[in-house]
Amino acid sequence: MLDFQQLETQIDSNDSQNIEIEYLDGELYKHFADKFLIEDVLSRKIVSFQANKLKPIYRWYKYKEAFSASLVEYLLNKYIIKSGEILDPFAGSGTTLFAASNMGLNADGIELLSIGKEIINSRLILEKEFTTDDFQRLSYWVTNSPWEKSTIQQNITEIKITQGAYPPETLAEIQKYIASYQHENYKVKQVLQFSLLCVLESISYTRKDGQYLRWDYRSSRQQGNIPFNKGKILNFQQAINLKITEILTDIQTGSQQSELFPSQNKQGKIRLFTGSSLDIMPQCPDSYYDVILTSPPYCNRYDYTRTYALELALLGIGQEGIINLRQQMLSCTVENRPKDLLAINSQWSDAIFATDNHKLLQAILQYLEAQKSKKQLNNNGIPRMVKGYFYEMAGIIYECYRVMKPQGLMFMINDNVRYAGVSISVDMILSNIAEHLGFKVENILVLPNTKGNSSQQMGIHGRDALRKCVYVWRKL
């Protein structure tokens, strides 16, 4: 137990560090004051998956970390971008790729998680390769439910955090369904598997909730003192037939609309590169892209290998694979270990120098380390995560600058965060690093409705608002 003098010293130390951080943050705000622009159009609905929920095709899989197709269309129209090459280094479910392609741009994406790759590849197959016979075969599956007659089951991969995720009868149906579609051609098989991925959450005891999966009280798992009720759990046949029917309807409607209202722009080509942006971007050619539009993982401790564990396991990724995948991701969880960035790319010394010498960021890192030493953090991995996040993002920004054409524009959607009571202005820190690496900050578009504290920090630090922004940088 601390005595009074020790407590007084600790409070004085905290106050001194907080004052320094607030001062440096204020100075940086003065630097960017004329760049901040509150954009009334940018509601949280448009800068999230919510606006895609009712949008044909985009609604198939609820990739909750995505932004909407409407945001891509708005930004490209606002900045009068009608053609060229666009890159999304964190492609996710492919929103940038498909929305930009529909507007006439050639779109490249990089994605690490296999669920993102499945979403993008399935949509490409449906839109580019499916024949009338293939669509008829999907209709047959809806009408006849052939898996129900199957006596063969194909076991699915389970990892620690997915064991017991489904009612026993649902698990049996999943295994028969998978065994049955093995006899289809690769296109139909791909879409039937994709349809299954789309419904896993709705037929399971789980619900995605930020950093983890929440478990319904009806499961065999006990989590927390307050039982969680996710509501209705769909039976397998109902869920899968509804999803396949939705896909068929959306594709048919889209084809009719294309014939009635032909696009003025020819659809752009889409390419997907699989792996980590930290590894793949250094292989991209210099000065190739006209636009980069992306939303990297936020510095918010969200672990996509947990929230998408059901999907990753169904795609055959086991326990060791999950652990390896987590370490390949951009550092945004407390379990990420430091990466040797210069070993990945020796050209990143300028990016590391800019980050080493960023006064506000270094003051924040010192504060978090001090809080760790005083046992004031709820997880000791927070300082390592925050440091890794900004240093790795500096490498990504360096690569974005290198691969863009002169006068090219970069858009980045990101959230500010707070740890141990200190707000971290991710928008200004990354924009300042971008300036040091050659970008001009044109605007920082601010959502009119700001974001409050997390529930954990609200009781201690109040509900101070955090900015959510779209950064607009130009390569000079």
Tab-separated table of N, CA and C in Angstrom, residues 320-452:
chain	number	residue	atom	x	y	z
A	320	GLU	N	-2.778	-22.875	-33.969
A	320	GLU	CA	-1.468	-22.298	-34.283
A	320	GLU	C	-1.582	-21.260	-35.392
A	321	GLY	N	-2.431	-21.545	-36.369
A	321	GLY	CA	-2.638	-20.598	-37.457
A	321	GLY	C	-3.216	-19.279	-36.969
A	322	ILE	N	-4.142	-19.358	-36.009
A	322	ILE	CA	-4.730	-18.141	-35.429
A	322	ILE	C	-3.656	-17.308	-34.735
A	323	ILE	N	-2.795	-17.971	-33.968
A	323	ILE	CA	-1.729	-17.269	-33.250
A	323	ILE	C	-0.784	-16.585	-34.231
A	324	ASN	N	-0.402	-17.291	-35.290
A	324	ASN	CA	0.496	-16.704	-36.295
A	324	ASN	C	-0.167	-15.540	-37.016
A	325	LEU	N	-1.443	-15.707	-37.330
A	325	LEU	CA	-2.187	-14.661	-38.022
A	325	LEU	C	-2.251	-13.393	-37.171
A	326	ARG	N	-2.476	-13.575	-35.891
A	326	ARG	CA	-2.564	-12.431	-34.972
A	326	ARG	C	-1.265	-11.623	-34.979
A	327	GLN	N	-0.133	-12.314	-35.066
A	327	GLN	CA	1.150	-11.609	-35.046
A	327	GLN	C	1.463	-10.930	-36.379
A	328	GLN	N	0.865	-11.420	-37.464
A	328	GLN	CA	1.080	-10.775	-38.762
A	328	GLN	C	0.282	-9.485	-38.903
A	329	MET	N	-0.803	-9.379	-38.139
A	329	MET	CA	-1.666	-8.203	-38.236
A	329	MET	C	-0.947	-6.943	-37.784
A	330	LEU	N	-1.428	-5.811	-38.255
A	330	LEU	CA	-0.984	-4.537	-37.717
A	330	LEU	C	-1.188	-4.552	-36.210
A	331	SER	N	-0.247	-4.031	-35.449
A	331	SER	CA	-0.330	-4.074	-33.980
A	331	SER	C	-1.519	-3.256	-33.490
A	332	CYS	N	-2.596	-3.959	-33.148
A	332	CYS	CA	-3.788	-3.279	-32.636
A	332	CYS	C	-4.394	-4.075	-31.487
A	333	THR	N	-3.684	-5.103	-31.018
A	333	THR	CA	-4.133	-5.868	-29.864
A	333	THR	C	-2.990	-5.947	-28.855
A	334	VAL	N	-3.342	-6.224	-27.617
A	334	VAL	CA	-2.330	-6.276	-26.556
A	334	VAL	C	-1.445	-7.508	-26.668
A	335	GLU	N	-1.802	-8.429	-27.555
A	335	GLU	CA	-1.000	-9.639	-27.718
A	335	GLU	C	0.030	-9.524	-28.833
A	336	ASN	N	0.006	-8.424	-29.589
A	336	ASN	CA	0.989	-8.250	-30.654
A	336	ASN	C	2.390	-8.047	-30.082
A	337	ARG	N	3.338	-8.809	-30.575
A	337	ARG	CA	4.734	-8.634	-30.193
A	337	ARG	C	5.376	-7.596	-31.108
A	338	PRO	N	6.465	-6.943	-30.655
A	338	PRO	CA	7.125	-5.941	-31.516
A	338	PRO	C	7.627	-6.573	-32.806
A	339	LYS	N	7.523	-5.837	-33.900
A	339	LYS	CA	8.037	-6.286	-35.195
A	339	LYS	C	9.352	-5.564	-35.488
A	340	ASP	N	10.272	-6.268	-36.133
A	340	ASP	CA	11.537	-5.664	-36.559
A	340	ASP	C	11.295	-5.003	-37.912
A	341	LEU	N	10.924	-3.741	-37.875
A	341	LEU	CA	10.484	-3.064	-39.096
A	341	LEU	C	11.603	-2.911	-40.121
A	342	LEU	N	12.820	-2.638	-39.664
A	342	LEU	CA	13.920	-2.483	-40.617
A	342	LEU	C	14.302	-3.812	-41.264
A	343	ALA	N	14.001	-4.915	-40.575
A	343	ALA	CA	14.227	-6.219	-41.192
A	343	ALA	C	13.177	-6.482	-42.273
A	344	ILE	N	11.972	-5.940	-42.075
A	344	ILE	CA	10.931	-6.057	-43.103
A	344	ILE	C	11.285	-5.196	-44.304
A	345	ASN	N	11.728	-3.966	-44.028
A	345	ASN	CA	12.090	-3.052	-45.116
A	345	ASN	C	13.122	-2.054	-44.602
A	346	SER	N	14.338	-2.164	-45.091
A	346	SER	CA	15.424	-1.278	-44.628
A	346	SER	C	15.211	0.165	-45.049
A	347	GLN	N	14.258	0.403	-45.956
A	347	GLN	CA	13.985	1.764	-46.422
A	347	GLN	C	13.130	2.571	-45.452
A	348	TRP	N	12.675	1.948	-44.373
A	348	TRP	CA	11.764	2.632	-43.468
A	348	TRP	C	12.470	3.467	-42.391
A	349	SER	N	13.743	3.702	-42.543
A	349	SER	CA	14.467	4.458	-41.509
A	349	SER	C	13.903	5.869	-41.355
A	350	ASP	N	13.479	6.502	-42.466
A	350	ASP	CA	12.889	7.846	-42.375
A	350	ASP	C	11.572	7.812	-41.602
A	351	ALA	N	10.775	6.756	-41.832
A	351	ALA	CA	9.499	6.623	-41.119
A	351	ALA	C	9.740	6.418	-39.629
A	352	ILE	N	10.736	5.611	-39.298
A	352	ILE	CA	11.052	5.369	-37.882
A	352	ILE	C	11.604	6.641	-37.241
A	353	PHE	N	12.437	7.367	-37.976
A	353	PHE	CA	12.984	8.625	-37.454
A	353	PHE	C	11.861	9.615	-37.148
A	354	ALA	N	10.905	9.738	-38.080
A	354	ALA	CA	9.785	10.669	-37.865
A	354	ALA	C	8.979	10.282	-36.632
A	355	THR	N	8.836	8.991	-36.391
A	355	THR	CA	8.062	8.525	-35.243
A	355	THR	C	8.860	8.670	-33.953
A	356	ASP	N	10.153	8.355	-34.009
A	356	ASP	CA	11.028	8.525	-32.837
A	356	ASP	C	11.004	9.959	-32.342
A	357	ASN	N	10.901	10.899	-33.259
A	357	ASN	CA	11.033	12.317	-32.916
A	357	ASN	C	9.692	13.043	-32.825
A	358	HIS	N	8.606	12.258	-32.745
A	358	HIS	CA	7.301	12.899	-32.606
A	358	HIS	C	7.049	13.167	-31.127
A	359	LYS	N	7.100	14.418	-30.728
A	359	LYS	CA	7.086	14.776	-29.304
A	359	LYS	C	5.807	14.331	-28.604
A	360	LEU	N	4.661	14.542	-29.238
A	360	LEU	CA	3.400	14.168	-28.602
A	360	LEU	C	3.317	12.656	-28.431
A	361	LEU	N	3.627	11.918	-29.463
A	361	LEU	CA	3.561	10.463	-29.366
A	361	LEU	C	4.518	9.943	-28.301
A	362	GLN	N	5.744	10.452	-28.273
A	362	GLN	CA	6.712	9.958	-27.291
A	362	GLN	C	6.291	10.312	-25.865
A	363	ALA	N	5.654	11.461	-25.676
A	363	ALA	CA	5.148	11.822	-24.343
A	363	ALA	C	4.038	10.860	-23.921
A	364	ILE	N	3.178	10.498	-24.862
A	364	ILE	CA	2.098	9.539	-24.563
A	364	ILE	C	2.677	8.173	-24.201
A	365	LEU	N	3.685	7.727	-24.963
A	365	LEU	CA	4.295	6.429	-24.690
A	365	LEU	C	4.979	6.419	-23.327
A	366	GLN	N	5.636	7.516	-22.971
A	366	GLN	CA	6.270	7.607	-21.651
A	366	GLN	C	5.221	7.554	-20.543
A	367	TYR	N	4.111	8.245	-20.757
A	367	TYR	CA	3.031	8.237	-19.768
A	367	TYR	C	2.472	6.826	-19.584
A	368	LEU	N	2.232	6.131	-20.686
A	368	LEU	CA	1.677	4.784	-20.590
A	368	LEU	C	2.645	3.834	-19.903
A	369	GLU	N	3.939	3.979	-20.172
A	369	GLU	CA	4.932	3.141	-19.489
A	369	GLU	C	4.947	3.440	-17.997
A	370	ALA	N	4.804	4.720	-17.654
A	370	ALA	CA	4.764	5.098	-16.232
A	370	ALA	C	3.531	4.509	-15.558
A	371	GLN	N	2.397	4.558	-16.248
A	371	GLN	CA	1.173	3.969	-15.700
A	371	GLN	C	1.321	2.456	-15.532
A	372	LYS	N	2.018	1.837	-16.463
A	372	LYS	CA	2.268	0.397	-16.361
A	372	LYS	C	3.103	0.084	-15.131
A	373	SER	N	4.154	0.865	-14.905
A	373	SER	CA	5.033	0.604	-13.756
A	373	SER	C	4.307	0.818	-12.433
A	374	LYS	N	3.268	1.655	-12.446
A	374	LYS	CA	2.472	1.914	-11.227
A	374	LYS	C	1.262	0.991	-11.132
A	375	LYS	N	1.189	0.031	-12.095
A	375	LYS	CA	0.088	-0.936	-12.113
A	375	LYS	C	-1.273	-0.250	-12.247
A	376	GLN	N	-1.305	0.788	-13.075
A	376	GLN	CA	-2.535	1.544	-13.279
A	376	GLN	C	-3.248	1.175	-14.585
A	377	LEU	N	-2.675	0.251	-15.361
A	377	LEU	CA	-3.297	-0.162	-16.614
A	377	LEU	C	-4.033	-1.475	-16.413
A	378	ASN	N	-5.135	-1.654	-17.132
A	378	ASN	CA	-5.857	-2.933	-17.014
A	378	ASN	C	-5.221	-4.029	-17.858
A	379	ASN	N	-4.207	-3.663	-18.656
A	379	ASN	CA	-3.436	-4.663	-19.380
A	379	ASN	C	-2.053	-4.080	-19.668
A	380	ASN	N	-1.020	-4.799	-19.275
A	380	ASN	CA	0.346	-4.289	-19.434
A	380	ASN	C	0.813	-4.259	-20.884
A	381	GLY	N	0.042	-4.859	-21.784
A	381	GLY	CA	0.419	-4.835	-23.192
A	381	GLY	C	0.030	-3.565	-23.916
A	382	ILE	N	-0.689	-2.664	-23.252
A	382	ILE	CA	-1.177	-1.444	-23.922
A	382	ILE	C	-0.034	-0.564	-24.436
A	383	PRO	N	1.004	-0.257	-23.615
A	383	PRO	CA	2.079	0.598	-24.161
A	383	PRO	C	2.760	-0.017	-25.379
A	384	ARG	N	3.000	-1.329	-25.340
A	384	ARG	CA	3.644	-1.998	-26.473
A	384	ARG	C	2.755	-1.932	-27.709
A	385	MET	N	1.450	-2.127	-27.522
A	385	MET	CA	0.516	-2.084	-28.637
A	385	MET	C	0.481	-0.695	-29.271
A	386	VAL	N	0.346	0.344	-28.450
A	386	VAL	CA	0.256	1.712	-28.975
A	386	VAL	C	1.536	2.081	-29.724
A	387	LYS	N	2.679	1.719	-29.149
A	387	LYS	CA	3.949	2.008	-29.822
A	387	LYS	C	4.025	1.272	-31.148
A	388	GLY	N	3.740	-0.022	-31.131
A	388	GLY	CA	3.803	-0.802	-32.361
A	388	GLY	C	2.874	-0.264	-33.425
A	389	TYR	N	1.686	0.164	-33.006
A	389	TYR	CA	0.693	0.671	-33.958
A	389	TYR	C	1.246	1.863	-34.738
A	390	PHE	N	1.789	2.849	-34.040
A	390	PHE	CA	2.226	4.066	-34.723
A	390	PHE	C	3.483	3.844	-35.559
A	391	TYR	N	4.390	3.021	-35.062
A	391	TYR	CA	5.593	2.758	-35.850
A	391	TYR	C	5.257	1.968	-37.116
A	392	GLU	N	4.390	0.987	-37.003
A	392	GLU	CA	3.991	0.219	-38.186
A	392	GLU	C	3.187	1.075	-39.155
A	393	MET	N	2.305	1.916	-38.618
A	393	MET	CA	1.546	2.818	-39.496
A	393	MET	C	2.469	3.800	-40.206
A	394	ALA	N	3.564	4.201	-39.557
A	394	ALA	CA	4.532	5.078	-40.222
A	394	ALA	C	5.138	4.371	-41.430
A	395	GLY	N	5.434	3.068	-41.289
A	395	GLY	CA	5.932	2.302	-42.423
A	395	GLY	C	4.914	2.214	-43.543
A	396	ILE	N	3.646	2.011	-43.170
A	396	ILE	CA	2.567	1.957	-44.170
A	396	ILE	C	2.442	3.303	-44.887
A	397	ILE	N	2.503	4.395	-44.124
A	397	ILE	CA	2.385	5.733	-44.731
A	397	ILE	C	3.545	5.982	-45.704
A	398	TYR	N	4.750	5.576	-45.298
A	398	TYR	CA	5.908	5.707	-46.191
A	398	TYR	C	5.630	4.996	-47.520
A	399	GLU	N	5.102	3.765	-47.443
A	399	GLU	CA	4.821	2.996	-48.648
A	399	GLU	C	3.707	3.637	-49.476
A	400	CYS	N	2.696	4.162	-48.797
A	400	CYS	CA	1.613	4.838	-49.519
A	400	CYS	C	2.144	6.018	-50.319
A	401	TYR	N	3.032	6.782	-49.713
A	401	TYR	CA	3.618	7.923	-50.426
A	401	TYR	C	4.422	7.442	-51.636
A	402	ARG	N	5.203	6.398	-51.446
A	402	ARG	CA	6.069	5.901	-52.514
A	402	ARG	C	5.275	5.380	-53.713
A	403	VAL	N	4.193	4.670	-53.453
A	403	VAL	CA	3.464	4.022	-54.564
A	403	VAL	C	2.482	4.962	-55.258
A	404	MET	N	2.288	6.157	-54.729
A	404	MET	CA	1.331	7.085	-55.332
A	404	MET	C	1.981	7.967	-56.387
A	405	LYS	N	1.182	8.330	-57.380
A	405	LYS	CA	1.624	9.300	-58.373
A	405	LYS	C	1.665	10.687	-57.751
A	406	PRO	N	2.519	11.581	-58.274
A	406	PRO	CA	2.483	12.976	-57.817
A	406	PRO	C	1.077	13.557	-57.963
A	407	GLN	N	0.657	14.295	-56.975
A	407	GLN	CA	-0.674	14.903	-56.873
A	407	GLN	C	-1.769	13.884	-56.556
A	408	GLY	N	-1.381	12.636	-56.296
A	408	GLY	CA	-2.366	11.636	-55.898
A	408	GLY	C	-2.938	11.931	-54.527
A	409	LEU	N	-4.156	11.439	-54.282
A	409	LEU	CA	-4.840	11.684	-53.007
A	409	LEU	C	-4.942	10.401	-52.201
A	410	MET	N	-4.787	10.552	-50.893
A	410	MET	CA	-4.967	9.432	-49.974
A	410	MET	C	-6.049	9.783	-48.964
A	411	PHE	N	-6.999	8.855	-48.771
A	411	PHE	CA	-8.057	8.999	-47.781
A	411	PHE	C	-7.895	7.885	-46.743
A	412	MET	N	-7.930	8.265	-45.485
A	412	MET	CA	-7.838	7.269	-44.428
A	412	MET	C	-8.920	7.528	-43.390
A	413	ILE	N	-9.700	6.485	-43.069
A	413	ILE	CA	-10.731	6.565	-42.038
A	413	ILE	C	-10.164	5.954	-40.761
A	414	ASN	N	-10.260	6.685	-39.653
A	414	ASN	CA	-9.674	6.192	-38.411
A	414	ASN	C	-10.346	6.864	-37.212
A	415	ASP	N	-10.171	6.246	-36.047
A	415	ASP	CA	-10.725	6.751	-34.789
A	415	ASP	C	-9.621	7.203	-33.865
A	416	ASN	N	-9.855	8.253	-33.101
A	416	ASN	CA	-9.005	8.555	-31.958
A	416	ASN	C	-9.358	7.602	-30.819
A	417	VAL	N	-8.425	7.436	-29.865
A	417	VAL	CA	-8.627	6.484	-28.773
A	417	VAL	C	-8.206	7.117	-27.453
A	418	ARG	N	-8.487	6.424	-26.373
A	418	ARG	CA	-8.087	6.899	-25.046
A	418	ARG	C	-7.647	5.715	-24.198
A	419	TYR	N	-6.508	5.890	-23.511
A	419	TYR	CA	-6.031	4.877	-22.567
A	419	TYR	C	-5.557	5.565	-21.293
A	420	ALA	N	-5.937	4.973	-20.172
A	420	ALA	CA	-5.538	5.486	-18.853
A	420	ALA	C	-5.865	6.970	-18.712
A	421	GLY	N	-6.991	7.381	-19.295
A	421	GLY	CA	-7.452	8.757	-19.151
A	421	GLY	C	-6.847	9.746	-20.119
A	422	VAL	N	-5.899	9.315	-20.945
A	422	VAL	CA	-5.247	10.225	-21.885
A	422	VAL	C	-5.786	9.987	-23.294
A	423	SER	N	-6.280	11.051	-23.899
A	423	SER	CA	-6.753	10.966	-25.282
A	423	SER	C	-5.556	10.928	-26.228
A	424	ILE	N	-5.619	10.042	-27.198
A	424	ILE	CA	-4.551	9.913	-28.187
A	424	ILE	C	-5.104	10.395	-29.519
A	425	SER	N	-4.606	11.512	-29.991
A	425	SER	CA	-5.087	12.122	-31.237
A	425	SER	C	-4.445	11.406	-32.420
A	426	VAL	N	-4.979	10.240	-32.723
A	426	VAL	CA	-4.455	9.441	-33.826
A	426	VAL	C	-4.469	10.247	-35.114
A	427	ASP	N	-5.525	11.021	-35.328
A	427	ASP	CA	-5.659	11.799	-36.564
A	427	ASP	C	-4.494	12.766	-36.748
A	428	MET	N	-4.154	13.518	-35.694
A	428	MET	CA	-3.092	14.520	-35.830
A	428	MET	C	-1.704	13.880	-35.834
A	429	ILE	N	-1.507	12.844	-35.042
A	429	ILE	CA	-0.186	12.207	-35.005
A	429	ILE	C	0.138	11.580	-36.354
A	430	LEU	N	-0.799	10.806	-36.911
A	430	LEU	CA	-0.547	10.180	-38.216
A	430	LEU	C	-0.419	11.230	-39.319
A	431	SER	N	-1.249	12.277	-39.256
A	431	SER	CA	-1.162	13.327	-40.276
A	431	SER	C	0.171	14.054	-40.186
A	432	ASN	N	0.679	14.264	-38.974
A	432	ASN	CA	1.965	14.926	-38.781
A	432	ASN	C	3.118	14.060	-39.296
A	433	ILE	N	3.045	12.752	-39.023
A	433	ILE	CA	4.049	11.832	-39.566
A	433	ILE	C	3.980	11.836	-41.096
A	434	ALA	N	2.761	11.858	-41.630
A	434	ALA	CA	2.587	11.904	-43.090
A	434	ALA	C	3.253	13.146	-43.679
A	435	GLU	N	3.125	14.286	-42.992
A	435	GLU	CA	3.782	15.510	-43.457
A	435	GLU	C	5.294	15.330	-43.516
A	436	HIS	N	5.866	14.728	-42.497
A	436	HIS	CA	7.316	14.517	-42.455
A	436	HIS	C	7.781	13.593	-43.562
A	437	LEU	N	6.874	12.738	-44.051
A	437	LEU	CA	7.233	11.795	-45.108
A	437	LEU	C	6.869	12.312	-46.498
A	438	GLY	N	6.383	13.560	-46.585
A	438	GLY	CA	6.192	14.196	-47.878
A	438	GLY	C	4.774	14.558	-48.255
A	439	PHE	N	3.777	14.084	-47.510
A	439	PHE	CA	2.385	14.401	-47.840
A	439	PHE	C	2.037	15.834	-47.433
A	440	LYS	N	1.092	16.404	-48.147
A	440	LYS	CA	0.436	17.639	-47.715
A	440	LYS	C	-0.926	17.263	-47.150
A	441	VAL	N	-1.234	17.727	-45.940
A	441	VAL	CA	-2.540	17.459	-45.344
A	441	VAL	C	-3.534	18.470	-45.900
A	442	GLU	N	-4.450	18.003	-46.742
A	442	GLU	CA	-5.436	18.910	-47.337
A	442	GLU	C	-6.572	19.184	-46.369
A	443	ASN	N	-7.116	18.122	-45.785
A	443	ASN	CA	-8.214	18.260	-44.819
A	443	ASN	C	-8.184	17.108	-43.833
A	444	ILE	N	-8.766	17.343	-42.681
A	444	ILE	CA	-9.129	16.275	-41.752
A	444	ILE	C	-10.630	16.427	-41.561
A	445	LEU	N	-11.387	15.595	-42.281
A	445	LEU	CA	-12.844	15.691	-42.264
A	445	LEU	C	-13.370	15.039	-40.992
A	446	VAL	N	-14.121	15.780	-40.202
A	446	VAL	CA	-14.560	15.319	-38.889
A	446	VAL	C	-16.038	14.966	-38.936
A	447	LEU	N	-16.372	13.810	-38.372
A	447	LEU	CA	-17.782	13.454	-38.246
A	447	LEU	C	-18.461	14.397	-37.266
A	448	PRO	N	-19.686	14.833	-37.566
A	448	PRO	CA	-20.371	15.771	-36.666
A	448	PRO	C	-20.715	15.156	-35.319
A	449	ASN	N	-20.988	13.860	-35.283
A	449	ASN	CA	-21.302	13.191	-34.022
A	449	ASN	C	-20.073	12.462	-33.527
A	450	THR	N	-19.478	12.974	-32.453
A	450	THR	CA	-18.254	12.390	-31.949
A	450	THR	C	-18.547	11.166	-31.095
A	451	LYS	N	-17.497	10.494	-30.696
A	451	LYS	CA	-17.592	9.223	-29.993
A	451	LYS	C	-17.194	9.413	-28.543
A	452	GLY	N	-17.936	8.779	-27.619
A	452	GLY	CA	-17.629	8.893	-26.201
A	452	GLY	C	-16.603	7.875	-25.755
